[in-house]
Amino acid sequence: MASWVSGASGGWRSRLAVWRASRGPKAAGFTSSPEPRSIGMVARGRQLCAGNYLFAGQLVEAPEMGLWDITAPDEDFAAEAQGFVWLDDLAALGDGAARQRAQNWTHDWIKRFGQGKGPGWTADLTGRRVIRWIHHALFLLNGADKGRTESYYAALTIQTRYLASNWHRAAPGLARFEALTGLVYAGLSLMGMDALASPAIAALAAEATREIDASGGLQTRNPEELLEVFTLLNWAALAMTDAGRPVPEGHQAAMERIAPTLRALRHADGGLARFHGGGRGLEGRLDHALASAGVRATMPENHAMGFLRLSGGRTTLIVDAADPPGGPAGHSAHASTLAFEITSGRRPLIVNCGSGGPFGTEWRRAGRATPSHSTLAIEGVSSSRFGQKGGDILAERAHVLTLRQMDTDQGRGIHMAHDGWALTHGLTHARDLALSSDGRQVAGQDTLISLNPKGKARFEQVLTATRLAGVPFTIRFHLHPDADATLDMGGNAISVALKSGEIWVFRHDGRAKLSLEPSVYLERGRLRPRATKQIILSGLAAEIETRIGWTLAKAQDTPTAIRDLDRDDLPVPL
């Protein structure tokens, strides 16, 4: 169990910083009425009002207790609650009971933690909290007495000054964007805080210029994190415009780089591709962010943050076509190289399992491993490996050797290869994917091959160790929980029915064993992983080159023959 008042963030350093921030005059009000730009979920608001506290995958049922009266199950639960994103949900519900809880819990927080105690005094959590306090100021102050109103403004002033002195302590990336956006918001919105606004605006523009690369991506390669950063930059830009301030060129340019990348990472159903710890995003959040930013989001000509997108008809296919992030940016990286997701219309079809972080350490590590993604995996070894003793950083990363997009007779295709098993098994994984222009058929081919003398020698050693039986591998296609899959009689095909009424049929070339097995779908905000299924092609690589072909087509389509690659299509030996 985690105490609300424990943790390094609530230690003497935080209390000292808060004491310094408390000196000086307090803001007496806002320069204009704040607009509630963050959007919550009515269903979650109802759950909170019923005393069901669900944060970071943990549920505490305490209908007779307030939020700060319960014992936090762990540090992640405590941190999520201290960020006050739950205010979005209570405001979305918006009735008297929701407003009363929002006001009482906020006032209780001020009394318990307002002087620097508790785990909420980090720059990123403070920025996140300040944004929600300002967004929902009218909701929090409506009907409040003079004492509560004054304590609200005093606490908001202290947090603003705290951010002015401590935003740089937040880790680069999303955490620092949250801290700076909160400071910009408060500096522009609170009376008497305008002197803090200009330095914060300049720092935010510099951070955006530094962290958003030329292709509009983040080093973490997490699509949902990119959406969060884009949303924060958009909120800050709108606040500047409302205050009559110009948006700095670096800030605006970063938004213009991000928008096309997010558009490329958007599936046909409006959700984001789920890679490197990111989820689909709240329903409608991506489209709302793109629309409110007013940035024209043309589709990138090449890769978007290391991902490639094929689209045809009502079908989208998004594939991870770059090395996983390394260094500090790789703390949530997944071994997902060459994995893909497919959505048909409004229905996800092929997915990755997702981030297991909300369900504990073991699920987190399992979700990052190659078998949790829709790609080929050699048994027992991920394509990228983590450090020793449970380290978060990838110690050995797969490197993409070749990447080529091409036109096919029926649509568009991609040829890719990575060296994730070159050291361990002497093998390179090559993957070819093609989507027909009408979006009704996906054709794929996965190849394990030794490319050079060193690789062949290593493969021969591994093969000898198996007594020439071969290296076991599986090609996994994880299905969305709403998809209903059936192994057809004879075991040569699998039919997948979507709730839209569409039926897709998976077939293969007979070089591997086809099976339908259990899987999981890891989704933030749920108590436990959702059960689902996965299509598996399994076999043994006993030759220098092993190729497996497959197709996924809508019913009544006749899959075209799977064309073997010409020797020229293979990666050039290193």
Coordinates of C-alpha atoms in Angstrom, one line a residue:
M1 CA 0.0 0.0 0.0
A2 CA 1.2 3.6 -0.7
S3 CA 0.6 6.5 1.6
W4 CA -0.7 9.7 0.1
V5 CA 1.9 11.6 2.1
S6 CA 4.9 9.4 1.3
G7 CA 7.4 9.5 -1.5
A8 CA 10.4 11.6 -2.5
S9 CA 8.2 14.1 -4.3
G10 CA 6.6 15.0 -0.9
G11 CA 9.8 15.3 1.0
W12 CA 11.5 18.3 2.6
R13 CA 12.8 19.6 -0.8
S14 CA 9.3 19.9 -2.1
R15 CA 8.1 21.5 1.1
L16 CA 10.9 24.0 0.9
A17 CA 10.1 24.7 -2.7
V18 CA 6.5 25.2 -1.8
W19 CA 7.3 27.5 1.1
R20 CA 9.4 29.7 -1.2
A21 CA 6.5 29.7 -3.7
S22 CA 4.0 30.7 -1.0
R23 CA 5.8 34.0 -0.4
G24 CA 4.4 37.0 -2.1
P25 CA 0.9 38.2 -3.1
K26 CA -1.7 35.7 -4.1
A27 CA -3.8 35.9 -7.3
A28 CA -7.3 37.2 -6.6
G29 CA -8.9 35.9 -9.8
F30 CA -8.6 35.2 -13.5
T31 CA -8.0 37.7 -16.3
S32 CA -10.9 36.1 -18.2
S33 CA -13.2 33.1 -17.8
P34 CA -11.3 29.9 -18.4
E35 CA -12.6 27.5 -21.1
P36 CA -12.8 23.8 -20.2
R37 CA -10.8 22.3 -23.1
S38 CA -10.0 18.9 -21.6
I39 CA -12.8 16.4 -22.1
G40 CA -13.6 13.5 -19.8
M41 CA -16.0 10.5 -19.8
V42 CA -19.4 10.6 -18.3
A43 CA -19.2 6.9 -17.4
R44 CA -16.1 7.4 -15.4
G45 CA -17.7 10.4 -13.6
R46 CA -20.5 8.1 -12.5
Q47 CA -18.1 5.6 -11.2
L48 CA -16.3 8.2 -9.1
C49 CA -19.6 9.4 -7.7
A50 CA -20.4 5.8 -6.8
G51 CA -17.1 5.5 -4.8
N52 CA -15.4 3.3 -7.4
Y53 CA -11.8 4.7 -7.6
L54 CA -10.1 3.3 -10.7
F55 CA -6.6 4.6 -11.3
A56 CA -3.5 3.0 -12.9
G57 CA -5.4 -0.3 -13.3
Q58 CA -6.2 -0.6 -9.6
L59 CA -9.8 -0.4 -8.2
V60 CA -10.7 0.7 -4.7
E61 CA -14.4 0.5 -3.9
A62 CA -15.2 2.9 -1.0
P63 CA -18.6 4.5 -1.5
E64 CA -18.6 6.0 2.0
M65 CA -15.1 7.5 1.7
G66 CA -13.7 10.5 -0.1
L67 CA -10.9 10.2 -2.6
W68 CA -8.2 11.3 -0.1
D69 CA -9.6 9.2 2.7
I70 CA -8.8 5.9 1.0
T71 CA -5.4 4.2 1.0
A72 CA -3.7 4.2 -2.4
P73 CA -2.8 0.6 -3.4
D74 CA 0.5 1.7 -5.0
E75 CA 2.5 4.7 -6.2
D76 CA 1.1 4.7 -9.7
F77 CA -2.5 4.9 -8.3
A78 CA -1.4 7.8 -6.0
A79 CA 0.3 9.7 -8.8
E80 CA -2.6 9.4 -11.2
A81 CA -5.1 10.6 -8.6
Q82 CA -2.8 13.6 -7.8
G83 CA -2.8 14.7 -11.4
F84 CA -6.5 15.5 -11.2
V85 CA -7.4 14.2 -14.6
W86 CA -10.5 12.8 -12.9
L87 CA -11.8 16.4 -12.8
D88 CA -12.4 16.0 -16.5
D89 CA -14.7 13.0 -15.8
L90 CA -16.7 14.7 -13.0
A91 CA -17.1 17.8 -15.2
A92 CA -18.3 15.7 -18.1
L93 CA -21.0 14.3 -15.8
G94 CA -21.7 17.8 -14.6
D95 CA -24.6 17.2 -12.1
G96 CA -24.8 18.5 -8.6
A97 CA -23.3 15.4 -7.0
A98 CA -20.3 15.5 -9.4
R99 CA -19.7 19.2 -8.7
Q100 CA -19.9 18.6 -4.9
R101 CA -17.3 15.9 -5.0
A102 CA -15.1 17.9 -7.3
Q103 CA -15.2 20.9 -4.9
N104 CA -14.8 18.8 -1.8
W105 CA -12.0 16.7 -3.0
T106 CA -10.1 19.8 -4.4
H107 CA -10.6 21.6 -1.1
D108 CA -9.5 18.5 0.8
W109 CA -6.4 18.3 -1.3
I110 CA -5.5 21.9 -0.5
K111 CA -5.8 21.2 3.2
R112 CA -3.8 17.9 3.1
F113 CA -1.2 18.5 0.5
G114 CA -1.2 22.2 -0.4
Q115 CA 2.0 22.9 1.7
G116 CA 4.2 20.5 -0.3
K117 CA 3.2 17.1 1.3
G118 CA 2.3 14.0 -0.7
P119 CA 3.4 12.4 -4.0
G120 CA 1.9 15.1 -6.2
W121 CA 4.7 17.7 -5.9
T122 CA 6.6 16.9 -9.1
A123 CA 6.7 19.3 -11.9
D124 CA 4.8 17.2 -14.4
L125 CA 2.0 16.3 -11.9
T126 CA 1.7 19.9 -10.8
G127 CA 1.5 21.1 -14.4
R128 CA -1.2 18.5 -15.1
R129 CA -3.1 19.5 -12.0
V130 CA -2.9 23.2 -12.7
I131 CA -4.3 22.7 -16.2
R132 CA -7.4 20.9 -14.8
W133 CA -7.9 23.4 -12.0
I134 CA -8.0 26.2 -14.6
H135 CA -10.0 24.3 -17.2
H136 CA -12.7 23.6 -14.6
A137 CA -12.4 26.7 -12.5
L138 CA -16.1 27.6 -13.0
F139 CA -17.1 24.1 -12.0
L140 CA -14.9 24.2 -8.9
L141 CA -15.9 27.7 -7.8
N142 CA -19.6 27.7 -8.6
G143 CA -21.4 28.2 -5.2
A144 CA -18.1 28.1 -3.2
D145 CA -17.9 30.3 -0.2
K146 CA -15.3 33.1 0.2
G147 CA -12.9 30.9 2.3
R148 CA -12.8 28.1 -0.3
T149 CA -12.5 30.5 -3.1
E150 CA -9.5 32.3 -1.5
S151 CA -7.8 29.0 -0.6
Y152 CA -8.3 27.8 -4.3
Y153 CA -6.5 30.9 -5.7
A154 CA -3.8 30.8 -3.0
A155 CA -3.1 27.1 -3.8
L156 CA -3.1 27.8 -7.5
T157 CA -0.7 30.7 -7.0
I158 CA 1.7 28.5 -5.0
Q159 CA 1.6 25.8 -7.7
T160 CA 2.3 28.4 -10.4
R161 CA 5.4 29.8 -8.6
Y162 CA 6.5 26.2 -7.9
L163 CA 6.3 25.5 -11.6
A164 CA 8.3 28.6 -12.5
S165 CA 11.2 27.4 -10.3
N166 CA 10.9 23.7 -11.0
W167 CA 9.7 23.0 -14.5
H168 CA 13.2 22.2 -15.7
R169 CA 13.3 19.3 -13.2
A170 CA 10.8 17.4 -15.2
A171 CA 12.2 14.8 -17.6
P172 CA 12.4 16.0 -21.2
G173 CA 9.4 14.9 -23.3
L174 CA 5.8 14.6 -22.2
A175 CA 6.6 15.4 -18.5
R176 CA 8.3 18.7 -19.3
F177 CA 5.6 19.7 -21.8
E178 CA 3.0 19.1 -19.0
A179 CA 4.9 21.3 -16.6
L180 CA 5.5 24.1 -19.0
T181 CA 2.0 24.1 -20.4
G182 CA 0.6 24.4 -16.8
L183 CA 2.9 27.3 -16.2
V184 CA 1.9 29.0 -19.5
Y185 CA -1.8 28.5 -18.6
A186 CA -1.4 29.9 -15.1
G187 CA 0.8 32.8 -16.2
L188 CA -1.7 33.9 -18.8
S189 CA -4.9 33.3 -16.8
L190 CA -4.2 34.4 -13.2
M191 CA -4.2 38.0 -12.2
G192 CA -0.7 39.2 -11.2
M193 CA 1.1 36.2 -12.8
D194 CA 1.7 37.6 -16.2
A195 CA 5.4 38.2 -15.5
L196 CA 5.8 34.4 -15.5
A197 CA 4.1 33.9 -18.8
S198 CA 6.8 35.2 -21.3
P199 CA 9.7 33.1 -20.0
A200 CA 7.4 30.0 -19.9
I201 CA 6.2 30.7 -23.5
A202 CA 9.7 30.9 -24.7
A203 CA 10.8 27.8 -22.8
L204 CA 7.9 25.8 -24.2
A205 CA 8.7 26.9 -27.8
A206 CA 12.4 25.9 -27.2
E207 CA 11.3 22.5 -25.8
A208 CA 9.0 21.9 -28.8
T209 CA 11.8 22.8 -31.3
R210 CA 14.2 20.5 -29.5
E211 CA 12.0 17.5 -28.8
I212 CA 9.9 17.3 -32.0
D213 CA 12.1 16.0 -34.8
A214 CA 12.0 16.9 -38.4
S215 CA 9.5 14.1 -39.2
G216 CA 7.1 15.3 -36.4
G217 CA 7.9 12.5 -34.0
L218 CA 9.2 12.0 -30.5
Q219 CA 12.2 9.9 -29.5
T220 CA 10.0 7.5 -27.6
R221 CA 8.0 6.6 -30.8
N222 CA 4.9 6.3 -28.7
P223 CA 1.9 7.5 -30.8
E224 CA -0.4 8.2 -27.8
E225 CA 2.4 10.2 -26.1
L226 CA 2.7 12.3 -29.3
L227 CA -1.0 13.0 -29.2
E228 CA -0.7 14.2 -25.6
V229 CA 2.1 16.5 -26.5
F230 CA 0.2 17.8 -29.5
T231 CA -2.8 18.4 -27.3
L232 CA -0.7 20.3 -24.8
L233 CA 0.9 22.5 -27.4
N234 CA -2.5 23.2 -28.9
W235 CA -4.0 24.2 -25.5
A236 CA -1.1 26.5 -24.9
A237 CA -1.4 28.1 -28.3
L238 CA -5.1 28.7 -27.8
A239 CA -4.4 30.3 -24.4
M240 CA -1.9 32.6 -26.0
T241 CA -4.3 33.6 -28.7
D242 CA -7.1 34.2 -26.2
A243 CA -4.7 36.5 -24.2
G244 CA -3.7 38.4 -27.4
R245 CA -0.2 36.9 -27.5
P246 CA 1.5 35.7 -30.6
V247 CA 2.3 32.0 -30.8
P248 CA 6.1 31.6 -31.2
E249 CA 7.3 30.3 -34.5
G250 CA 9.0 27.3 -33.0
H251 CA 5.9 26.3 -31.2
Q252 CA 3.7 26.6 -34.3
A253 CA 6.2 24.9 -36.5
A254 CA 6.3 21.9 -34.1
M255 CA 2.5 21.6 -34.2
E256 CA 2.7 21.7 -38.0
R257 CA 5.2 18.9 -38.0
I258 CA 3.2 16.7 -35.6
A259 CA -0.2 17.0 -37.3
P260 CA 0.7 15.0 -40.4
T261 CA 2.4 12.3 -38.3
L262 CA -0.6 11.9 -36.2
R263 CA -2.8 11.7 -39.3
A264 CA -0.6 8.9 -40.6
L265 CA -0.8 7.0 -37.3
R266 CA -4.6 7.2 -37.2
H267 CA -6.5 4.0 -38.1
A268 CA -9.7 4.2 -40.1
D269 CA -11.8 4.0 -36.9
G270 CA -10.2 7.2 -35.5
G271 CA -7.9 5.4 -33.0
L272 CA -4.1 5.5 -32.9
A273 CA -1.9 2.6 -33.7
R274 CA -0.8 0.9 -30.4
F275 CA 2.9 0.7 -30.2
H276 CA 5.7 1.4 -27.7
G277 CA 3.5 1.7 -24.7
G278 CA 0.8 3.8 -26.3
G279 CA -2.9 3.1 -26.5
R280 CA -5.6 4.1 -28.9
G281 CA -6.3 7.3 -27.1
L282 CA -9.6 8.4 -25.8
E283 CA -12.4 8.1 -28.3
G284 CA -12.6 11.2 -30.5
R285 CA -9.5 12.8 -28.8
L286 CA -7.3 12.6 -31.9
D287 CA -9.9 14.0 -34.4
H288 CA -10.8 16.8 -31.9
A289 CA -7.2 17.8 -31.4
L290 CA -6.5 17.9 -35.1
A291 CA -9.6 19.9 -35.8
S292 CA -9.2 22.4 -33.0
A293 CA -5.5 23.0 -33.9
G294 CA -6.5 24.3 -37.3
V295 CA -3.3 22.7 -38.8
R296 CA -3.6 21.2 -42.2
A297 CA -2.5 17.6 -41.8
T298 CA -1.3 16.3 -45.1
M299 CA -0.1 12.7 -45.1
P300 CA 3.7 12.2 -44.9
E301 CA 5.3 10.9 -48.1
N302 CA 7.6 8.6 -46.2
H303 CA 7.5 7.1 -42.7
A304 CA 5.8 8.8 -39.8
M305 CA 7.9 8.5 -36.6
G306 CA 9.3 5.2 -37.9
F307 CA 5.9 3.8 -38.9
L308 CA 4.5 3.1 -42.4
R309 CA 0.9 3.2 -43.4
L310 CA -0.9 1.4 -46.2
S311 CA -4.5 2.3 -46.9
G312 CA -7.1 1.1 -49.4
G313 CA -10.8 1.4 -49.4
R314 CA -11.9 1.3 -45.8
T315 CA -8.8 -0.6 -44.6
T316 CA -5.7 0.8 -42.9
L317 CA -2.5 -1.1 -42.1
I318 CA 0.2 0.5 -39.9
V319 CA 3.5 -1.2 -39.4
D320 CA 6.5 -0.5 -37.1
A321 CA 9.3 -0.1 -39.7
A322 CA 12.1 1.4 -37.6
D323 CA 14.5 0.5 -34.7
P324 CA 12.9 0.6 -31.3
P325 CA 14.0 3.7 -29.3
G326 CA 17.1 3.4 -27.2
G327 CA 18.6 5.2 -24.2
P328 CA 16.3 7.1 -21.8
A329 CA 13.6 7.4 -24.5
G330 CA 13.4 3.6 -24.6
H331 CA 12.1 3.1 -21.1
S332 CA 8.8 1.9 -22.5
A333 CA 10.1 0.6 -25.9
H334 CA 8.6 -2.6 -27.2
A335 CA 10.3 -5.4 -29.2
S336 CA 7.8 -4.8 -32.0
T337 CA 9.9 -4.3 -35.1
L338 CA 7.9 -5.2 -38.3
A339 CA 4.7 -5.8 -36.3
F340 CA 1.5 -4.3 -37.8
E341 CA -2.1 -3.5 -37.0
I342 CA -5.1 -3.6 -39.4
T343 CA -8.5 -1.8 -39.1
S344 CA -11.4 -2.3 -41.4
G345 CA -13.7 0.7 -41.3
R346 CA -14.7 1.3 -37.7
R347 CA -13.6 -2.2 -36.6
P348 CA -10.1 -3.1 -35.4
L349 CA -9.1 -6.5 -36.8
I350 CA -5.4 -7.3 -36.2
V351 CA -3.8 -5.6 -33.2
N352 CA -0.9 -5.7 -30.8
C353 CA -1.5 -6.8 -27.2
G354 CA -0.7 -3.3 -26.0
S355 CA 1.0 -1.9 -22.9
G356 CA 0.8 -4.1 -19.8
G357 CA 2.0 -1.3 -17.5
P358 CA -1.4 -0.7 -15.8
F359 CA -1.5 -4.4 -14.8
G360 CA 1.8 -4.7 -13.0
T361 CA 5.5 -5.4 -13.6
E362 CA 5.0 -8.9 -15.1
W363 CA 2.3 -7.8 -17.5
R364 CA 4.4 -4.8 -18.5
R365 CA 7.4 -7.0 -19.5
A366 CA 5.2 -9.5 -21.3
G367 CA 3.5 -6.7 -23.2
R368 CA 6.9 -5.4 -24.4
A369 CA 8.1 -8.8 -25.7
T370 CA 7.9 -9.8 -29.4
P371 CA 5.2 -12.5 -29.0
S372 CA 2.8 -9.8 -27.8
H373 CA 2.9 -8.2 -31.3
S374 CA 1.6 -9.2 -34.7
T375 CA 4.8 -10.3 -36.2
L376 CA 7.2 -13.3 -36.4
A377 CA 9.1 -14.4 -33.2
I378 CA 11.7 -17.0 -32.6
E379 CA 10.8 -19.1 -29.6
G380 CA 12.1 -17.8 -26.3
V381 CA 14.0 -14.7 -27.7
S382 CA 12.5 -11.3 -28.5
S383 CA 13.8 -9.4 -31.5
S384 CA 15.1 -6.8 -29.0
R385 CA 16.2 -7.7 -25.5
F386 CA 16.0 -5.9 -22.2
G387 CA 18.8 -5.2 -19.8
Q388 CA 19.8 -7.4 -16.9
K389 CA 18.0 -7.4 -13.5
G390 CA 14.7 -6.3 -15.0
G391 CA 16.1 -3.2 -16.6
D392 CA 13.7 -1.1 -18.6
I393 CA 16.1 0.0 -21.4
L394 CA 16.6 -2.3 -24.4
A395 CA 20.1 -3.6 -24.2
E396 CA 20.1 -5.2 -27.6
R397 CA 18.0 -3.6 -30.3
A398 CA 16.9 -4.9 -33.6
H399 CA 18.0 -2.8 -36.5
V400 CA 16.0 -2.3 -39.7
L401 CA 18.3 -3.3 -42.6
T402 CA 16.1 -2.6 -45.6
L403 CA 12.9 -0.6 -46.1
R404 CA 11.2 -0.1 -49.4
Q405 CA 7.7 0.9 -50.5
M406 CA 6.5 -0.1 -53.9
D407 CA 3.5 -0.2 -56.2
T408 CA 2.0 -3.7 -56.9
D409 CA -0.3 -4.9 -59.5
Q410 CA -3.2 -4.5 -57.1
G411 CA -2.2 -1.8 -54.7
R412 CA 0.8 -0.8 -52.5
G413 CA 3.4 -2.9 -50.8
I414 CA 6.3 -2.7 -48.3
H415 CA 9.5 -4.8 -48.1
M416 CA 11.3 -4.7 -44.7
A417 CA 14.0 -6.7 -42.9
H418 CA 15.6 -6.5 -39.4
D419 CA 18.6 -8.2 -37.8
G420 CA 17.1 -8.9 -34.3
W421 CA 18.2 -12.6 -34.3
A422 CA 21.5 -12.2 -36.3
L423 CA 23.6 -12.5 -33.1
T424 CA 21.6 -15.2 -31.4
H425 CA 20.6 -17.4 -34.4
G426 CA 22.4 -16.0 -37.4
L427 CA 19.0 -15.2 -38.9
T428 CA 17.4 -12.1 -40.5
H429 CA 13.6 -11.6 -40.6
A430 CA 12.3 -10.1 -43.8
R431 CA 8.6 -9.2 -44.2
D432 CA 6.6 -8.3 -47.3
L433 CA 3.2 -6.8 -46.9
A434 CA 0.8 -5.7 -49.7
L435 CA -2.7 -4.1 -49.5
S436 CA -5.0 -4.1 -52.5
S437 CA -6.2 -0.7 -53.6
D438 CA -9.8 -1.6 -52.6
G439 CA -8.7 -2.6 -49.2
R440 CA -10.2 -6.1 -49.4
Q441 CA -7.0 -8.2 -49.3
V442 CA -3.7 -8.2 -47.4
A443 CA -1.0 -10.5 -48.7
G444 CA 2.1 -11.2 -46.7
Q445 CA 5.3 -13.2 -46.7
D446 CA 7.7 -13.7 -43.8
T447 CA 11.2 -15.0 -44.4
L448 CA 14.0 -16.2 -42.0
I449 CA 17.3 -16.2 -43.8
S450 CA 21.0 -16.2 -43.1
L451 CA 22.5 -13.5 -45.2
N452 CA 26.3 -13.8 -44.9
P453 CA 29.0 -16.3 -44.0
K454 CA 29.0 -15.2 -40.3
G455 CA 25.2 -15.6 -40.1
K456 CA 25.3 -19.0 -41.8
A457 CA 28.0 -20.2 -39.4
R458 CA 26.0 -19.1 -36.4
F459 CA 22.8 -20.7 -37.8
E460 CA 24.6 -24.0 -38.4
Q461 CA 25.7 -23.9 -34.7
V462 CA 22.2 -23.3 -33.5
L463 CA 20.8 -26.0 -35.9
T464 CA 23.3 -28.5 -34.7
A465 CA 22.2 -27.8 -31.1
T466 CA 18.7 -28.7 -32.1
R467 CA 19.9 -32.0 -33.7
L468 CA 19.0 -30.6 -37.0
A469 CA 15.3 -30.3 -36.0
G470 CA 15.3 -26.6 -36.7
V471 CA 14.7 -23.3 -34.9
P472 CA 11.1 -23.0 -33.7
F473 CA 9.3 -19.8 -34.7
T474 CA 5.7 -18.5 -34.7
I475 CA 4.0 -15.8 -36.7
R476 CA 1.3 -14.2 -34.6
F477 CA -1.8 -12.2 -35.6
H478 CA -3.5 -11.0 -32.5
L479 CA -7.2 -10.3 -32.9
H480 CA -9.2 -7.6 -31.4
P481 CA -11.6 -8.9 -28.6
D482 CA -14.6 -7.9 -30.7
A483 CA -13.5 -10.1 -33.5
D484 CA -15.0 -13.6 -33.5
A485 CA -12.6 -16.2 -35.1
T486 CA -13.3 -19.8 -36.1
L487 CA -10.9 -22.4 -37.4
D488 CA -12.5 -23.8 -40.5
M489 CA -13.0 -27.5 -41.0
G490 CA -9.8 -29.1 -42.2
G491 CA -7.7 -26.5 -40.3
N492 CA -6.5 -24.8 -43.5
A493 CA -8.2 -21.4 -42.9
I494 CA -9.6 -19.2 -40.2
S495 CA -12.7 -17.0 -40.6
V496 CA -12.8 -13.8 -38.6
A497 CA -16.2 -12.1 -38.2
L498 CA -16.4 -8.4 -37.2
K499 CA -19.3 -6.7 -35.5
S500 CA -19.9 -4.8 -38.7
G501 CA -20.9 -8.0 -40.4
E502 CA -17.7 -8.3 -42.4
I503 CA -16.0 -11.7 -42.6
W504 CA -12.3 -11.9 -43.2
V505 CA -10.6 -15.2 -44.1
F506 CA -7.0 -16.0 -43.2
R507 CA -5.1 -18.6 -45.4
H508 CA -1.5 -19.7 -45.8
D509 CA 0.7 -21.5 -48.2
G510 CA 0.9 -24.8 -46.2
R511 CA 4.5 -24.4 -45.1
A512 CA 3.6 -23.9 -41.4
K513 CA 1.0 -25.2 -39.0
L514 CA -2.1 -23.0 -38.5
S515 CA -3.8 -22.7 -35.1
L516 CA -6.2 -20.4 -33.2
E517 CA -5.1 -19.8 -29.6
P518 CA -5.9 -17.6 -26.7
S519 CA -4.5 -14.1 -26.4
V520 CA -5.0 -10.9 -24.4
Y521 CA -5.8 -7.3 -25.2
L522 CA -4.2 -4.9 -22.7
E523 CA -6.1 -1.7 -22.4
R524 CA -5.7 1.2 -19.9
G525 CA -8.7 1.9 -17.7
R526 CA -9.7 -1.7 -17.3
L527 CA -9.4 -3.8 -14.2
R528 CA -7.8 -6.8 -16.0
P529 CA -6.6 -7.8 -19.5
R530 CA -9.4 -8.7 -22.0
A531 CA -9.5 -12.2 -23.3
T532 CA -9.1 -12.5 -27.1
K533 CA -7.6 -14.9 -29.7
Q534 CA -4.6 -15.0 -31.9
I535 CA -4.0 -16.6 -35.3
I536 CA -0.7 -18.5 -35.2
L537 CA 1.5 -19.9 -37.9
S538 CA 4.2 -22.1 -36.3
G539 CA 7.1 -24.0 -37.8
L540 CA 10.8 -24.9 -37.7
A541 CA 13.5 -23.1 -39.6
A542 CA 15.8 -25.9 -40.7
E543 CA 17.2 -24.3 -43.9
I544 CA 19.3 -21.3 -44.6
E545 CA 16.1 -19.7 -45.9
T546 CA 12.5 -20.4 -44.7
R547 CA 9.6 -18.6 -46.3
I548 CA 5.9 -18.5 -45.1
G549 CA 3.2 -16.9 -47.2
W550 CA -0.3 -15.9 -46.1
T551 CA -3.3 -13.8 -47.1
L552 CA -6.1 -12.1 -45.2
A553 CA -9.0 -11.3 -47.4
K554 CA -12.7 -10.4 -47.1
A555 CA -15.0 -13.3 -47.8
Q556 CA -15.8 -13.9 -51.4
D557 CA -12.5 -12.5 -52.4
T558 CA -10.2 -15.0 -54.1
P559 CA -6.7 -14.5 -52.7
T560 CA -4.0 -14.1 -55.3
A561 CA -1.1 -16.6 -55.3
I562 CA 1.6 -15.6 -53.0
R563 CA 4.6 -14.7 -55.1
D564 CA 8.0 -15.8 -53.8
L565 CA 10.5 -12.9 -53.7
D566 CA 13.2 -12.7 -56.3
R567 CA 16.7 -12.9 -55.0
D568 CA 17.1 -9.2 -55.7
D569 CA 14.3 -8.4 -53.2
L570 CA 16.3 -9.8 -50.3
P571 CA 18.4 -7.5 -48.0
V572 CA 21.9 -6.9 -49.1
P573 CA 24.3 -9.0 -46.9
L574 CA 26.2 -7.0 -44.4

